[in-house]
mmCIF file of C-alpha atoms in Angstrom:
data_model
loop_
_atom_site.group_PDB
_atom_site.id
_atom_site.type_symbol
_atom_site.label_atom_id
_atom_site.label_comp_id
_atom_site.label_asym_id
_atom_site.label_seq_id
_atom_site.Cartn_x
_atom_site.Cartn_y
_atom_site.Cartn_z
ATOM 1 C CA MET A 158 -45.077 15.239 39.822
ATOM 2 C CA ALA A 159 -44.570 18.621 41.167
ATOM 3 C CA GLU A 160 -44.107 21.568 38.952
ATOM 4 C CA ILE A 161 -42.276 24.768 40.476
ATOM 5 C CA SER A 162 -42.343 28.108 38.840
ATOM 6 C CA THR A 163 -42.434 31.703 39.919
ATOM 7 C CA GLY A 164 -45.574 32.154 37.974
ATOM 8 C CA GLN A 165 -47.473 29.617 39.221
ATOM 9 C CA ASP A 166 -50.630 30.355 41.238
ATOM 10 C CA VAL A 167 -49.917 28.126 44.427
ATOM 11 C CA ALA A 168 -48.831 28.656 47.906
ATOM 12 C CA THR A 169 -45.487 27.024 48.744
ATOM 13 C CA PHE A 170 -44.641 25.449 52.167
ATOM 14 C CA ILE A 171 -41.240 24.127 53.111
ATOM 15 C CA ASN A 172 -40.695 22.243 56.333
ATOM 16 C CA VAL A 173 -37.377 21.625 57.513
ATOM 17 C CA PHE A 174 -37.109 18.898 60.067
ATOM 18 C CA HIS A 175 -33.723 18.556 62.083
ATOM 19 C CA THR A 176 -33.461 14.728 63.109
ATOM 20 C CA GLU A 177 -30.579 11.995 63.754
ATOM 21 C CA PRO A 178 -29.522 9.259 61.473
ATOM 22 C CA ARG A 179 -31.156 6.671 63.612
ATOM 23 C CA ASN A 180 -34.501 8.384 63.461
ATOM 24 C CA GLN A 181 -34.634 9.649 60.034
ATOM 25 C CA ARG A 182 -36.367 6.626 58.432
ATOM 26 C CA ARG A 183 -38.896 6.634 61.405
ATOM 27 C CA LEU A 184 -39.465 10.322 60.839
ATOM 28 C CA VAL A 185 -40.053 9.863 56.893
ATOM 29 C CA ASP A 186 -42.576 7.093 57.659
ATOM 30 C CA ARG A 187 -44.712 9.179 60.169
ATOM 31 C CA ILE A 188 -44.748 12.026 57.892
ATOM 32 C CA ILE A 189 -46.088 9.842 54.847
ATOM 33 C CA GLU A 190 -48.521 8.154 57.275
ATOM 34 C CA ALA A 191 -49.830 11.691 58.136
ATOM 35 C CA HIS A 192 -49.954 12.559 54.602
ATOM 36 C CA LYS A 193 -51.963 9.480 53.396
ATOM 37 C CA GLU A 194 -54.291 9.765 56.442
ATOM 38 C CA VAL A 195 -55.128 13.447 56.362
ATOM 39 C CA ILE A 196 -52.972 15.844 54.359
ATOM 40 C CA ARG A 197 -53.672 14.885 50.608
ATOM 41 C CA HIS A 198 -57.457 14.551 51.513
ATOM 42 C CA ARG A 199 -57.773 18.310 52.503
ATOM 43 C CA ALA A 200 -59.385 20.840 50.286
ATOM 44 C CA GLY A 201 -56.706 23.026 48.640
ATOM 45 C CA TYR A 202 -53.928 20.311 48.770
ATOM 46 C CA VAL A 203 -51.671 20.354 45.543
ATOM 47 C CA SER A 204 -48.634 18.352 45.847
ATOM 48 C CA THR A 205 -46.056 16.887 48.384
ATOM 49 C CA ASN A 206 -42.315 16.029 47.783
ATOM 50 C CA LEU A 207 -40.530 14.358 50.697
ATOM 51 C CA HIS A 208 -36.617 14.572 50.944
ATOM 52 C CA ALA A 209 -34.218 12.700 53.250
ATOM 53 C CA SER A 210 -30.702 14.117 53.544
ATOM 54 C CA LYS A 211 -28.058 11.539 52.719
ATOM 55 C CA ASP A 212 -26.194 12.334 56.078
ATOM 56 C CA GLY A 213 -29.273 11.346 57.868
ATOM 57 C CA TYR A 214 -29.708 14.707 59.877
ATOM 58 C CA LEU A 215 -32.301 16.389 57.825
ATOM 59 C CA VAL A 216 -35.892 15.789 56.468
ATOM 60 C CA ILE A 217 -37.349 18.413 53.959
ATOM 61 C CA ASP A 218 -41.017 18.565 53.128
ATOM 62 C CA TYR A 219 -41.755 20.673 50.100
ATOM 63 C CA THR A 220 -45.449 21.073 49.674
ATOM 64 C CA GLN A 221 -47.856 23.124 47.564
ATOM 65 C CA TRP A 222 -51.480 24.494 48.082
ATOM 66 C CA ARG A 223 -53.930 26.220 46.120
ATOM 67 C CA ARG A 224 -54.197 28.942 49.017
ATOM 68 C CA ARG A 225 -52.168 29.759 52.034
ATOM 69 C CA GLU A 226 -55.664 29.731 53.779
ATOM 70 C CA ASP A 227 -56.235 26.029 52.829
ATOM 71 C CA PHE A 228 -52.977 24.989 54.513
ATOM 72 C CA GLU A 229 -53.452 26.990 57.517
ATOM 73 C CA ALA A 230 -57.161 25.539 57.909
ATOM 74 C CA MET A 231 -55.512 21.996 58.314
ATOM 75 C CA PHE A 232 -53.653 22.992 61.297
ATOM 76 C CA ARG A 233 -56.874 24.790 62.903
ATOM 77 C CA ASP A 234 -58.782 21.654 62.617
ATOM 78 C CA PRO A 235 -58.849 19.434 65.761
ATOM 79 C CA ALA A 236 -59.350 16.384 64.064
ATOM 80 C CA VAL A 237 -55.738 16.722 62.301
ATOM 81 C CA GLU A 238 -53.679 16.860 65.429
ATOM 82 C CA PRO A 239 -53.726 13.270 66.613
ATOM 83 C CA HIS A 240 -52.234 12.588 63.006
ATOM 84 C CA PHE A 241 -49.398 15.164 63.461
ATOM 85 C CA ARG A 242 -48.671 13.942 66.997
ATOM 86 C CA PRO A 243 -46.408 11.224 66.299
ATOM 87 C CA ILE A 244 -44.188 13.499 64.142
ATOM 88 C CA GLY A 245 -43.975 16.056 67.042
ATOM 89 C CA GLU A 246 -42.722 13.187 69.200
ATOM 90 C CA LEU A 247 -39.705 12.689 66.993
ATOM 91 C CA THR A 248 -38.998 16.441 66.103
ATOM 92 C CA ARG A 249 -40.127 20.048 65.640
ATOM 93 C CA GLY A 250 -40.103 21.216 62.100
ATOM 94 C CA GLU A 251 -39.192 24.694 60.974
ATOM 95 C CA GLN A 252 -42.183 25.193 58.845
ATOM 96 C CA MET A 253 -42.897 28.338 56.697
ATOM 97 C CA ALA A 254 -44.328 29.928 53.569
ATOM 98 C CA TYR A 255 -42.273 30.838 50.902
ATOM 99 C CA ASP A 256 -42.313 32.949 47.641
ATOM 100 C CA VAL A 257 -40.586 31.259 44.678
ATOM 101 C CA VAL A 258 -38.221 33.996 43.656
ATOM 102 C CA TYR A 259 -36.262 32.387 40.911
ATOM 103 C CA CYS A 260 -36.564 29.498 38.593
ATOM 104 C CA HIS A 261 -34.169 28.021 35.831
ATOM 105 C CA ASP A 262 -33.596 24.966 34.075
ATOM 106 C CA ALA A 263 -30.852 23.771 31.466
ATOM 107 C CA ASP A 264 -33.475 23.538 28.631
ATOM 108 C CA GLY A 265 -34.994 26.795 29.519
ATOM 109 C CA MET B 219 -39.797 24.184 35.111
ATOM 110 C CA ALA B 220 -38.277 21.702 37.699
ATOM 111 C CA GLU B 221 -39.793 18.285 37.913
ATOM 112 C CA ILE B 222 -39.408 16.422 41.390
ATOM 113 C CA SER B 223 -39.990 12.526 41.224
ATOM 114 C CA THR B 224 -38.492 9.676 43.386
ATOM 115 C CA GLY B 225 -37.703 7.896 39.835
ATOM 116 C CA GLN B 226 -35.765 10.722 38.387
ATOM 117 C CA ASP B 227 -32.366 10.114 37.500
ATOM 118 C CA VAL B 228 -30.859 13.469 39.162
ATOM 119 C CA ALA B 229 -29.142 14.367 42.024
ATOM 120 C CA THR B 230 -30.912 16.663 44.371
ATOM 121 C CA PHE B 231 -29.129 19.456 46.567
ATOM 122 C CA ILE B 232 -30.905 21.773 48.837
ATOM 123 C CA ASN B 233 -29.187 24.629 50.589
ATOM 124 C CA VAL B 234 -30.785 26.181 53.622
ATOM 125 C CA PHE B 235 -29.842 29.763 54.245
ATOM 126 C CA HIS B 236 -30.502 31.280 57.552
ATOM 127 C CA THR B 237 -30.506 35.072 57.103
ATOM 128 C CA GLU B 238 -32.355 38.252 58.486
ATOM 129 C CA PRO B 239 -35.134 40.396 56.926
ATOM 130 C CA ARG B 240 -33.001 43.297 56.198
ATOM 131 C CA ASN B 241 -30.438 40.942 54.416
ATOM 132 C CA GLN B 242 -32.807 38.443 52.604
ATOM 133 C CA ARG B 243 -33.367 40.393 49.288
ATOM 134 C CA ARG B 244 -29.516 41.106 48.847
ATOM 135 C CA LEU B 245 -28.672 37.322 49.592
ATOM 136 C CA VAL B 246 -31.104 36.260 47.038
ATOM 137 C CA ASP B 247 -29.579 38.761 44.520
ATOM 138 C CA ARG B 248 -26.222 37.398 45.164
ATOM 139 C CA ILE B 249 -27.252 33.763 44.842
ATOM 140 C CA ILE B 250 -28.983 34.646 41.492
ATOM 141 C CA GLU B 251 -25.828 36.543 40.227
ATOM 142 C CA ALA B 252 -23.787 33.412 41.085
ATOM 143 C CA HIS B 253 -26.201 31.165 39.331
ATOM 144 C CA LYS B 254 -26.087 33.371 36.174
ATOM 145 C CA GLU B 255 -22.478 33.763 36.068
ATOM 146 C CA VAL B 256 -21.136 30.195 36.987
ATOM 147 C CA ILE B 257 -23.560 27.844 38.059
ATOM 148 C CA ARG B 258 -25.986 27.431 34.988
ATOM 149 C CA HIS B 259 -22.977 27.090 32.667
ATOM 150 C CA ARG B 260 -21.398 24.055 34.667
ATOM 151 C CA ALA B 261 -21.472 20.575 33.206
ATOM 152 C CA GLY B 262 -24.270 18.452 34.527
ATOM 153 C CA TYR B 263 -26.272 21.533 35.719
ATOM 154 C CA VAL B 264 -30.078 20.587 35.458
ATOM 155 C CA SER B 265 -32.280 22.961 37.306
ATOM 156 C CA THR B 266 -32.348 25.791 40.236
ATOM 157 C CA ASN B 267 -35.338 27.015 42.203
ATOM 158 C CA LEU B 268 -34.857 29.640 44.820
ATOM 159 C CA HIS B 269 -37.128 30.384 47.679
ATOM 160 C CA ALA B 270 -37.689 33.133 50.132
ATOM 161 C CA SER B 271 -39.644 32.577 53.333
ATOM 162 C CA LYS B 272 -42.181 35.086 53.774
ATOM 163 C CA ASP B 273 -40.827 35.985 57.374
ATOM 164 C CA GLY B 274 -37.685 37.169 55.926
ATOM 165 C CA TYR B 275 -35.320 34.630 57.796
ATOM 166 C CA LEU B 276 -34.690 31.716 55.361
ATOM 167 C CA VAL B 277 -33.671 31.463 51.954
ATOM 168 C CA ILE B 278 -33.801 27.813 50.184
ATOM 169 C CA ASP B 279 -32.072 26.953 46.975
ATOM 170 C CA TYR B 280 -33.367 23.681 45.550
ATOM 171 C CA THR B 281 -30.961 22.405 42.964
ATOM 172 C CA GLN B 282 -30.952 19.403 40.427
ATOM 173 C CA TRP B 283 -27.820 17.996 38.849
ATOM 174 C CA ARG B 284 -26.956 15.068 36.453
ATOM 175 C CA ARG B 285 -24.751 13.459 39.097
ATOM 176 C CA ARG B 286 -23.552 14.322 42.411
ATOM 177 C CA GLU B 287 -19.947 14.356 41.085
ATOM 178 C CA ASP B 288 -20.988 17.327 38.726
ATOM 179 C CA PHE B 289 -22.012 19.245 41.642
ATOM 180 C CA GLU B 290 -18.915 18.549 44.076
ATOM 181 C CA ALA B 291 -16.629 19.406 40.960
ATOM 182 C CA MET B 292 -17.963 22.994 41.028
ATOM 183 C CA PHE B 293 -16.788 23.454 44.610
ATOM 184 C CA ARG B 294 -13.296 22.071 43.776
ATOM 185 C CA ASP B 295 -12.743 24.462 40.926
ATOM 186 C CA PRO B 296 -10.837 27.468 42.216
ATOM 187 C CA ALA B 297 -12.235 29.702 39.263
ATOM 188 C CA VAL B 298 -15.712 29.543 41.262
ATOM 189 C CA GLU B 299 -14.790 30.478 44.565
ATOM 190 C CA PRO B 300 -14.889 34.336 43.843
ATOM 191 C CA HIS B 301 -18.364 33.878 42.599
ATOM 192 C CA PHE B 302 -19.627 32.364 45.973
ATOM 193 C CA ARG B 303 -17.790 34.714 48.157
ATOM 194 C CA PRO B 304 -20.319 37.511 48.217
ATOM 195 C CA ILE B 305 -22.816 34.926 49.499
ATOM 196 C CA GLY B 306 -20.698 33.637 52.146
ATOM 197 C CA GLU B 307 -20.228 37.351 53.425
ATOM 198 C CA LEU B 308 -23.912 37.271 54.307
ATOM 199 C CA THR B 309 -24.304 33.740 55.611
ATOM 200 C CA ARG B 310 -23.393 30.224 55.710
ATOM 201 C CA GLY B 311 -25.677 27.939 53.932
ATOM 202 C CA GLU B 312 -26.655 24.232 55.192
ATOM 203 C CA GLN B 313 -25.970 22.535 52.029
ATOM 204 C CA MET B 314 -26.782 18.719 51.537
ATOM 205 C CA ALA B 315 -27.452 16.009 49.173
ATOM 206 C CA TYR B 316 -30.842 14.545 49.379
ATOM 207 C CA ASP B 317 -33.005 11.493 48.178
ATOM 208 C CA VAL B 318 -36.440 12.130 47.113
ATOM 209 C CA VAL B 319 -38.121 9.616 49.216
ATOM 210 C CA TYR B 320 -41.933 10.240 48.555
ATOM 211 C CA CYS B 321 -43.920 12.061 45.917
ATOM 212 C CA HIS B 322 -47.589 12.933 45.545
ATOM 213 C CA ASP B 323 -49.699 15.210 43.688
ATOM 214 C CA ALA B 324 -53.533 15.728 43.881
ATOM 215 C CA ASP B 325 -53.901 14.563 40.245
ATOM 216 C CA GLY B 326 -51.661 11.619 40.831
#
């Protein structure tokens, strides 16, 4: 279960994938496959939470890593590319590093 | 501190705002202001986590509500609109309801 907070010592990456309702489930399955095959086994990986928009046009992957460098090292590794190729065949994600700037919950 | 899981009984909404580096901080401040003035006081509100992309072009608001209807009722309330207007002057968000389809963390 992911924990989000401004004080947490993790690097946050959010990947926004634009897709279409007929491809959304396939895209989700390919991301989960890449996650199980390679992402979760990388050094520095902390958590992944994958979201499918109810209208079918978006998939958002919310991931946390120990350090930004751990995440970037994954993409520089040639062994990883074949696992991401099936995702790239369906869509290009808008992948970005984020600062968590504000958190609030009803119990806080 | 927000908790994300596929089994959780909450409605998840993610709002993706496109902006520019010179406006990003102002946009963040206006969203926080609307949150403090109105959003967090609404029935059914659970949590908000606000993210600013390190490149300056995106702001992502990740919110959880008890029920989808609670979130939608907020936008139908005429008293709320003046609080959201300053945000709309800077950008239009791509607001959407999501299903959490997959969760994994390194300890799990």
